Amino acid sequence: MTSSTDKSAPQAGARPSRAAIKAVRGTRDLLPDQTPLWNRVEAAARAVFSRYGFGEIRTPVFEATELFARGVGEETDIVSKEMFTWEDRARAASEKAQSLTLRPESTAGVVRAYIEHKMGETGALQKLYYIGPQFRRERPQRGRYRQFWQIGAEVIGPPSSGSESPLRDAEVLEMLASLLDELGVRDWRLELNSVGNADDRARYNVALREALAPVKARLCPDNQRRAETNPLRVLDSKDEQDQEIINGLPKIADYLGEASREHFAEVRAALDACGVKYHVNPRLVRGLDYYTRTTFEFTVQTGLGTQNALLGGGRYDGLSEMLGGPKAPGIGFAIGEDRLILVLQEQAKQDAEAAGAAAGEEKLDVYVAPLGVAQNAAALALAKELRREGLSVEVGDGSFKLRKSFDVADKVARAIVLLGEDEVASGVITVKAFATGEQVKVPRAELKDRLRVR
Ligand code: AMP
């Protein structure tokens, strides 16, 4: 269950040890002291998704590079500098070499699957969710990794399925608010914006280009390039020195046509009706090219520092067509699971400090200690019996001294069961509960009930 590291110096005469291989920069191992929280979060997400009618989809972790180039956009940071891409060689004459990429996000893959499996032909709205790792070559720091996990969902379908309705946007946002509340995330904040439809965006792009032309020379080199190729991306820039210029740029809200303005107003009205609080942020255009109309981000004040975006998403009404599919408006989001976990860990730490207690750790129901190696087999048989009853059990070893068995048991379990020659012969077993210090002898048949009492 636990791992140990041998820190002792190499013994005299031993061959020089080879350098240990470490996890690759930006990736990490999640050990058993962390995974229970990950599993709790994923179980809560699955339960909420199923209450809202979502089904799980699992797509491959690598896809054709072109999917992301077309879907996410060539000029985005993700595609232009963060993807893990390689030329995959053909292994047989029937295969062709092709460029492949570890997925940096999952929406493009889900929409590809929607098209490939003709899911739109059912006529029904598709509500799909996924949980899985994503890969981006970003500069690693707290809350930012090169392999990270996202919990995401997409609502997509032909227009006749109601996929364009502002109700769908509001439902997704209300679901997210409920999920965060259910998980106990305390101080989340929903930032909301509309980036309009393709026509609005075209008008806005012209205005942005015009506004950027006279100030372009004062921008950082990345933003100078974006000002030419994809001016909307300038608004995503985190460059400190460019912020003053960026703040003075035209706002998308002033370029929305009637239809987009109405759609956005209806999303807000539905959120108001559900009591979901939001803040309209006209700068929120998000770093992916496929977004149209509603865009959003949930941020938190605790636990994430500068990487305070917990999740993001938006509408992508033209994405299916960009990928060669039928018209299929949709809306989706991706929660940064690593960040959600950091927030929950930080909150638990603060709560424990306020209560003057250590953050609680789960213990096993019982530790079965054979008193000699002759009782090892009987100990394993008893553990099997108790595990079948649903109890969580660890088994010691007959070679341990009694003191050691007690020490180990006290760390991992709430009680210890001693199994010596007498106990095996008589079927009356000694149990000690650590919380009370009480030690009793009970018949084997009653053991499970005694151990269930907490
Ligand atoms: P995006 O797919 O860029 O819209 O990101 C959605 C969410 O994924 C963000 O709000 C973050 O919480 C999370 N995220 C994005 N990139 C990373 C990363 N490199 N490491 C950890 N989480 C990330």
PDB file of C-alpha atoms in Angstrom, residues 24-218:
ATOM      1  CA  VAL A  24       8.908  13.604 -17.409  1.00  0.00           C
ATOM      2  CA  ARG A  25       8.752  17.370 -16.733  1.00  0.00           C
ATOM      3  CA  GLY A  26       5.157  18.532 -16.402  1.00  0.00           C
ATOM      4  CA  THR A  27       3.800  15.034 -15.653  1.00  0.00           C
ATOM      5  CA  ARG A  28       3.216  13.527 -12.224  1.00  0.00           C
ATOM      6  CA  ASP A  29       2.181  10.398 -10.388  1.00  0.00           C
ATOM      7  CA  LEU A  30      -0.969  10.382  -8.304  1.00  0.00           C
ATOM      8  CA  LEU A  31      -0.299   8.149  -5.313  1.00  0.00           C
ATOM      9  CA  PRO A  32      -2.860   6.319  -3.157  1.00  0.00           C
ATOM     10  CA  ASP A  33      -2.987   9.152  -0.625  1.00  0.00           C
ATOM     11  CA  GLN A  34      -4.327  11.435  -3.385  1.00  0.00           C
ATOM     12  CA  THR A  35      -6.475   9.208  -5.590  1.00  0.00           C
ATOM     13  CA  PRO A  36      -9.446   8.876  -3.180  1.00  0.00           C
ATOM     14  CA  LEU A  37     -10.232  12.572  -3.713  1.00  0.00           C
ATOM     15  CA  TRP A  38      -9.851  12.188  -7.505  1.00  0.00           C
ATOM     16  CA  ASN A  39     -12.242   9.259  -7.425  1.00  0.00           C
ATOM     17  CA  ARG A  40     -14.719  11.159  -5.252  1.00  0.00           C
ATOM     18  CA  VAL A  41     -14.690  14.108  -7.666  1.00  0.00           C
ATOM     19  CA  GLU A  42     -15.141  11.853 -10.699  1.00  0.00           C
ATOM     20  CA  ALA A  43     -17.965   9.915  -9.031  1.00  0.00           C
ATOM     21  CA  ALA A  44     -19.748  13.181  -8.152  1.00  0.00           C
ATOM     22  CA  ALA A  45     -19.348  14.428 -11.733  1.00  0.00           C
ATOM     23  CA  ARG A  46     -20.685  11.163 -13.185  1.00  0.00           C
ATOM     24  CA  ALA A  47     -23.677  11.252 -10.840  1.00  0.00           C
ATOM     25  CA  VAL A  48     -24.516  14.862 -11.746  1.00  0.00           C
ATOM     26  CA  PHE A  49     -24.052  14.216 -15.496  1.00  0.00           C
ATOM     27  CA  SER A  50     -26.368  11.251 -15.386  1.00  0.00           C
ATOM     28  CA  ARG A  51     -29.069  13.306 -13.567  1.00  0.00           C
ATOM     29  CA  TYR A  52     -28.898  15.778 -16.480  1.00  0.00           C
ATOM     30  CA  GLY A  53     -29.170  13.049 -19.125  1.00  0.00           C
ATOM     31  CA  PHE A  54     -25.508  12.869 -20.257  1.00  0.00           C
ATOM     32  CA  GLY A  55     -23.865   9.642 -21.429  1.00  0.00           C
ATOM     33  CA  GLU A  56     -20.113   8.923 -21.371  1.00  0.00           C
ATOM     34  CA  ILE A  57     -17.966   9.002 -24.508  1.00  0.00           C
ATOM     35  CA  ARG A  58     -14.352   7.781 -24.640  1.00  0.00           C
ATOM     36  CA  THR A  59     -12.316   8.975 -27.596  1.00  0.00           C
ATOM     37  CA  PRO A  60      -8.655   8.151 -28.396  1.00  0.00           C
ATOM     38  CA  VAL A  61      -5.868  10.129 -26.696  1.00  0.00           C
ATOM     39  CA  PHE A  62      -4.234  10.739 -30.060  1.00  0.00           C
ATOM     40  CA  GLU A  63      -5.781  11.968 -33.276  1.00  0.00           C
ATOM     41  CA  ALA A  64      -4.739  13.225 -36.705  1.00  0.00           C
ATOM     42  CA  THR A  65      -2.904  16.550 -36.233  1.00  0.00           C
ATOM     43  CA  GLU A  66      -5.177  18.148 -38.796  1.00  0.00           C
ATOM     44  CA  LEU A  67      -8.177  17.717 -36.492  1.00  0.00           C
ATOM     45  CA  PHE A  68      -6.704  20.200 -34.024  1.00  0.00           C
ATOM     46  CA  ALA A  69      -5.241  22.493 -36.675  1.00  0.00           C
ATOM     47  CA  ARG A  70      -8.688  22.835 -38.237  1.00  0.00           C
ATOM     48  CA  GLY A  71     -10.802  22.595 -35.086  1.00  0.00           C
ATOM     49  CA  VAL A  72      -8.860  24.517 -32.451  1.00  0.00           C
ATOM     50  CA  GLY A  73      -7.187  26.908 -34.899  1.00  0.00           C
ATOM     51  CA  GLU A  74      -3.648  27.299 -36.324  1.00  0.00           C
ATOM     52  CA  GLU A  75      -3.076  30.639 -34.627  1.00  0.00           C
ATOM     53  CA  THR A  76      -3.986  29.559 -31.098  1.00  0.00           C
ATOM     54  CA  ASP A  77      -1.190  29.045 -28.559  1.00  0.00           C
ATOM     55  CA  ILE A  78      -2.286  25.443 -28.238  1.00  0.00           C
ATOM     56  CA  VAL A  79      -1.773  24.552 -31.889  1.00  0.00           C
ATOM     57  CA  SER A  80       1.106  26.891 -32.693  1.00  0.00           C
ATOM     58  CA  LYS A  81       3.380  25.903 -29.803  1.00  0.00           C
ATOM     59  CA  GLU A  82       1.944  23.469 -27.273  1.00  0.00           C
ATOM     60  CA  MET A  83       1.057  20.257 -29.086  1.00  0.00           C
ATOM     61  CA  PHE A  84       2.936  16.967 -28.781  1.00  0.00           C
ATOM     62  CA  THR A  85       3.065  16.028 -32.445  1.00  0.00           C
ATOM     63  CA  TRP A  86       5.027  13.371 -34.275  1.00  0.00           C
ATOM     64  CA  GLU A  87       5.309  11.930 -37.739  1.00  0.00           C
ATOM     65  CA  ASP A  88       3.990   8.401 -37.448  1.00  0.00           C
ATOM     66  CA  ARG A  89       5.713   6.085 -39.864  1.00  0.00           C
ATOM     67  CA  ALA A  90       3.871   3.515 -41.932  1.00  0.00           C
ATOM     68  CA  ARG A  91       4.471  -0.085 -40.816  1.00  0.00           C
ATOM     69  CA  ALA A  92       3.070  -1.699 -43.925  1.00  0.00           C
ATOM     70  CA  ALA A  93       2.601  -0.808 -47.564  1.00  0.00           C
ATOM     71  CA  SER A  94      -1.141  -0.491 -46.881  1.00  0.00           C
ATOM     72  CA  GLU A  95      -0.548   2.299 -44.323  1.00  0.00           C
ATOM     73  CA  LYS A  96       0.511   5.827 -44.968  1.00  0.00           C
ATOM     74  CA  ALA A  97       2.750   7.926 -42.773  1.00  0.00           C
ATOM     75  CA  GLN A  98       0.804  10.668 -41.047  1.00  0.00           C
ATOM     76  CA  SER A  99       1.180  13.416 -38.515  1.00  0.00           C
ATOM     77  CA  LEU A 100      -0.400  12.510 -35.165  1.00  0.00           C
ATOM     78  CA  THR A 101      -0.929  14.566 -32.008  1.00  0.00           C
ATOM     79  CA  LEU A 102      -1.674  13.789 -28.367  1.00  0.00           C
ATOM     80  CA  ARG A 103      -4.996  15.498 -27.762  1.00  0.00           C
ATOM     81  CA  PRO A 104      -4.618  18.966 -26.198  1.00  0.00           C
ATOM     82  CA  GLU A 105      -8.376  19.089 -25.543  1.00  0.00           C
ATOM     83  CA  SER A 106     -11.321  16.798 -26.221  1.00  0.00           C
ATOM     84  CA  THR A 107     -14.043  18.831 -27.929  1.00  0.00           C
ATOM     85  CA  ALA A 108     -12.529  18.403 -31.409  1.00  0.00           C
ATOM     86  CA  GLY A 109     -12.306  14.620 -30.878  1.00  0.00           C
ATOM     87  CA  VAL A 110     -15.870  14.381 -29.577  1.00  0.00           C
ATOM     88  CA  VAL A 111     -17.221  16.352 -32.547  1.00  0.00           C
ATOM     89  CA  ARG A 112     -15.148  14.167 -34.896  1.00  0.00           C
ATOM     90  CA  ALA A 113     -16.770  11.104 -33.305  1.00  0.00           C
ATOM     91  CA  TYR A 114     -20.223  12.736 -33.567  1.00  0.00           C
ATOM     92  CA  ILE A 115     -19.641  13.164 -37.316  1.00  0.00           C
ATOM     93  CA  GLU A 116     -17.978   9.773 -37.860  1.00  0.00           C
ATOM     94  CA  HIS A 117     -20.769   7.834 -36.147  1.00  0.00           C
ATOM     95  CA  LYS A 118     -23.504   9.952 -37.766  1.00  0.00           C
ATOM     96  CA  MET A 119     -24.912  10.699 -34.325  1.00  0.00           C
ATOM     97  CA  GLY A 120     -26.852  13.655 -35.764  1.00  0.00           C
ATOM     98  CA  GLU A 121     -28.935  11.342 -37.935  1.00  0.00           C
ATOM     99  CA  THR A 122     -30.954  10.206 -34.921  1.00  0.00           C
ATOM    100  CA  GLY A 123     -32.356  13.728 -34.866  1.00  0.00           C
ATOM    101  CA  ALA A 124     -31.910  13.753 -31.079  1.00  0.00           C
ATOM    102  CA  LEU A 125     -29.823  16.117 -29.034  1.00  0.00           C
ATOM    103  CA  GLN A 126     -26.589  14.380 -27.975  1.00  0.00           C
ATOM    104  CA  LYS A 127     -25.396  14.986 -24.410  1.00  0.00           C
ATOM    105  CA  LEU A 128     -21.938  13.522 -23.999  1.00  0.00           C
ATOM    106  CA  TYR A 129     -19.373  13.683 -21.227  1.00  0.00           C
ATOM    107  CA  TYR A 130     -15.761  12.541 -20.888  1.00  0.00           C
ATOM    108  CA  ILE A 131     -13.077  12.299 -18.226  1.00  0.00           C
ATOM    109  CA  GLY A 132      -9.482  11.930 -19.344  1.00  0.00           C
ATOM    110  CA  PRO A 133      -5.928  13.229 -19.746  1.00  0.00           C
ATOM    111  CA  GLN A 134      -4.973  16.053 -22.123  1.00  0.00           C
ATOM    112  CA  PHE A 135      -1.495  17.092 -23.249  1.00  0.00           C
ATOM    113  CA  ARG A 136      -0.045  20.567 -23.795  1.00  0.00           C
ATOM    114  CA  ARG A 137       3.594  21.622 -23.806  1.00  0.00           C
ATOM    115  CA  GLU A 138       3.092  24.537 -21.409  1.00  0.00           C
ATOM    116  CA  ARG A 139       5.564  25.914 -18.875  1.00  0.00           C
ATOM    117  CA  PRO A 140       4.823  23.740 -15.836  1.00  0.00           C
ATOM    118  CA  GLN A 141       3.861  25.404 -12.567  1.00  0.00           C
ATOM    119  CA  ARG A 142       1.340  24.844  -9.771  1.00  0.00           C
ATOM    120  CA  GLY A 143      -1.991  24.085 -11.465  1.00  0.00           C
ATOM    121  CA  ARG A 144      -0.398  23.858 -14.922  1.00  0.00           C
ATOM    122  CA  TYR A 145       0.962  20.583 -16.231  1.00  0.00           C
ATOM    123  CA  ARG A 146       1.899  18.994 -19.538  1.00  0.00           C
ATOM    124  CA  GLN A 147      -0.357  16.043 -18.855  1.00  0.00           C
ATOM    125  CA  PHE A 148      -3.475  17.209 -17.053  1.00  0.00           C
ATOM    126  CA  TRP A 149      -7.003  15.911 -16.662  1.00  0.00           C
ATOM    127  CA  GLN A 150     -10.238  17.356 -17.865  1.00  0.00           C
ATOM    128  CA  ILE A 151     -13.816  16.497 -17.009  1.00  0.00           C
ATOM    129  CA  GLY A 152     -15.893  17.841 -19.839  1.00  0.00           C
ATOM    130  CA  ALA A 153     -19.227  17.627 -21.580  1.00  0.00           C
ATOM    131  CA  GLU A 154     -20.758  18.568 -24.925  1.00  0.00           C
ATOM    132  CA  VAL A 155     -24.367  19.164 -25.960  1.00  0.00           C
ATOM    133  CA  ILE A 156     -24.597  18.866 -29.740  1.00  0.00           C
ATOM    134  CA  GLY A 157     -27.182  18.042 -32.376  1.00  0.00           C
ATOM    135  CA  PRO A 158     -28.921  19.206 -35.541  1.00  0.00           C
ATOM    136  CA  PRO A 159     -30.682  22.585 -35.171  1.00  0.00           C
ATOM    137  CA  SER A 160     -34.057  20.761 -35.153  1.00  0.00           C
ATOM    138  CA  SER A 161     -33.029  19.089 -31.864  1.00  0.00           C
ATOM    139  CA  GLY A 162     -32.982  22.452 -30.116  1.00  0.00           C
ATOM    140  CA  SER A 163     -29.176  22.512 -29.942  1.00  0.00           C
ATOM    141  CA  GLU A 164     -29.049  26.255 -30.611  1.00  0.00           C
ATOM    142  CA  SER A 165     -31.469  27.182 -27.875  1.00  0.00           C
ATOM    143  CA  PRO A 166     -30.190  29.535 -25.138  1.00  0.00           C
ATOM    144  CA  LEU A 167     -31.892  27.133 -22.746  1.00  0.00           C
ATOM    145  CA  ARG A 168     -29.087  24.623 -23.489  1.00  0.00           C
ATOM    146  CA  ASP A 169     -26.423  27.182 -22.564  1.00  0.00           C
ATOM    147  CA  ALA A 170     -28.201  28.018 -19.331  1.00  0.00           C
ATOM    148  CA  GLU A 171     -28.748  24.355 -18.470  1.00  0.00           C
ATOM    149  CA  VAL A 172     -25.044  23.587 -18.894  1.00  0.00           C
ATOM    150  CA  LEU A 173     -24.094  26.564 -16.723  1.00  0.00           C
ATOM    151  CA  GLU A 174     -26.659  25.694 -14.054  1.00  0.00           C
ATOM    152  CA  MET A 175     -25.371  22.082 -14.038  1.00  0.00           C
ATOM    153  CA  LEU A 176     -21.814  23.339 -13.495  1.00  0.00           C
ATOM    154  CA  ALA A 177     -22.908  25.617 -10.662  1.00  0.00           C
ATOM    155  CA  SER A 178     -24.726  22.674  -9.039  1.00  0.00           C
ATOM    156  CA  LEU A 179     -21.715  20.368  -9.457  1.00  0.00           C
ATOM    157  CA  LEU A 180     -19.331  22.875  -7.868  1.00  0.00           C
ATOM    158  CA  ASP A 181     -21.791  23.469  -5.015  1.00  0.00           C
ATOM    159  CA  GLU A 182     -22.213  19.734  -4.502  1.00  0.00           C
ATOM    160  CA  LEU A 183     -18.444  19.258  -4.335  1.00  0.00           C
ATOM    161  CA  GLY A 184     -18.270  22.073  -1.802  1.00  0.00           C
ATOM    162  CA  VAL A 185     -16.224  24.536  -3.921  1.00  0.00           C
ATOM    163  CA  ARG A 186     -16.869  27.675  -1.931  1.00  0.00           C
ATOM    164  CA  ASP A 187     -16.039  30.861  -3.762  1.00  0.00           C
ATOM    165  CA  TRP A 188     -16.520  30.177  -7.447  1.00  0.00           C
ATOM    166  CA  ARG A 189     -17.335  33.005  -9.820  1.00  0.00           C
ATOM    167  CA  LEU A 190     -18.925  32.619 -13.250  1.00  0.00           C
ATOM    168  CA  GLU A 191     -17.591  34.991 -15.909  1.00  0.00           C
ATOM    169  CA  LEU A 192     -19.806  35.170 -18.968  1.00  0.00           C
ATOM    170  CA  ASN A 193     -19.626  36.763 -22.396  1.00  0.00           C
ATOM    171  CA  SER A 194     -20.905  36.437 -25.937  1.00  0.00           C
ATOM    172  CA  VAL A 195     -18.424  36.461 -28.834  1.00  0.00           C
ATOM    173  CA  GLY A 196     -21.242  36.584 -31.393  1.00  0.00           C
ATOM    174  CA  ASN A 197     -21.799  34.571 -34.553  1.00  0.00           C
ATOM    175  CA  ALA A 198     -19.478  34.400 -37.577  1.00  0.00           C
ATOM    176  CA  ASP A 199     -20.843  37.667 -39.061  1.00  0.00           C
ATOM    177  CA  ASP A 200     -20.477  39.574 -35.785  1.00  0.00           C
ATOM    178  CA  ARG A 201     -16.964  38.210 -35.410  1.00  0.00           C
ATOM    179  CA  ALA A 202     -16.044  39.306 -38.950  1.00  0.00           C
ATOM    180  CA  ARG A 203     -17.225  42.882 -38.222  1.00  0.00           C
ATOM    181  CA  TYR A 204     -15.443  42.879 -34.882  1.00  0.00           C
ATOM    182  CA  ASN A 205     -12.235  41.590 -36.468  1.00  0.00           C
ATOM    183  CA  VAL A 206     -12.233  44.509 -38.896  1.00  0.00           C
ATOM    184  CA  ALA A 207     -12.689  46.948 -36.007  1.00  0.00           C
ATOM    185  CA  LEU A 208      -9.935  45.225 -33.993  1.00  0.00           C
ATOM    186  CA  ARG A 209      -7.492  45.318 -36.898  1.00  0.00           C
ATOM    187  CA  GLU A 210      -8.185  49.025 -37.367  1.00  0.00           C
ATOM    188  CA  ALA A 211      -7.714  49.753 -33.673  1.00  0.00           C
ATOM    189  CA  LEU A 212      -4.549  47.630 -33.508  1.00  0.00           C
ATOM    190  CA  ALA A 213      -2.844  49.113 -36.588  1.00  0.00           C
ATOM    191  CA  PRO A 214      -1.610  52.377 -34.983  1.00  0.00           C
ATOM    192  CA  VAL A 215      -0.487  50.699 -31.695  1.00  0.00           C
ATOM    193  CA  LYS A 216       0.863  47.455 -33.100  1.00  0.00           C
ATOM    194  CA  ALA A 217       4.513  48.455 -32.909  1.00  0.00           C
ATOM    195  CA  ARG A 218       4.209  48.832 -29.116  1.00  0.00           C
TER     196      ARG A 218
END
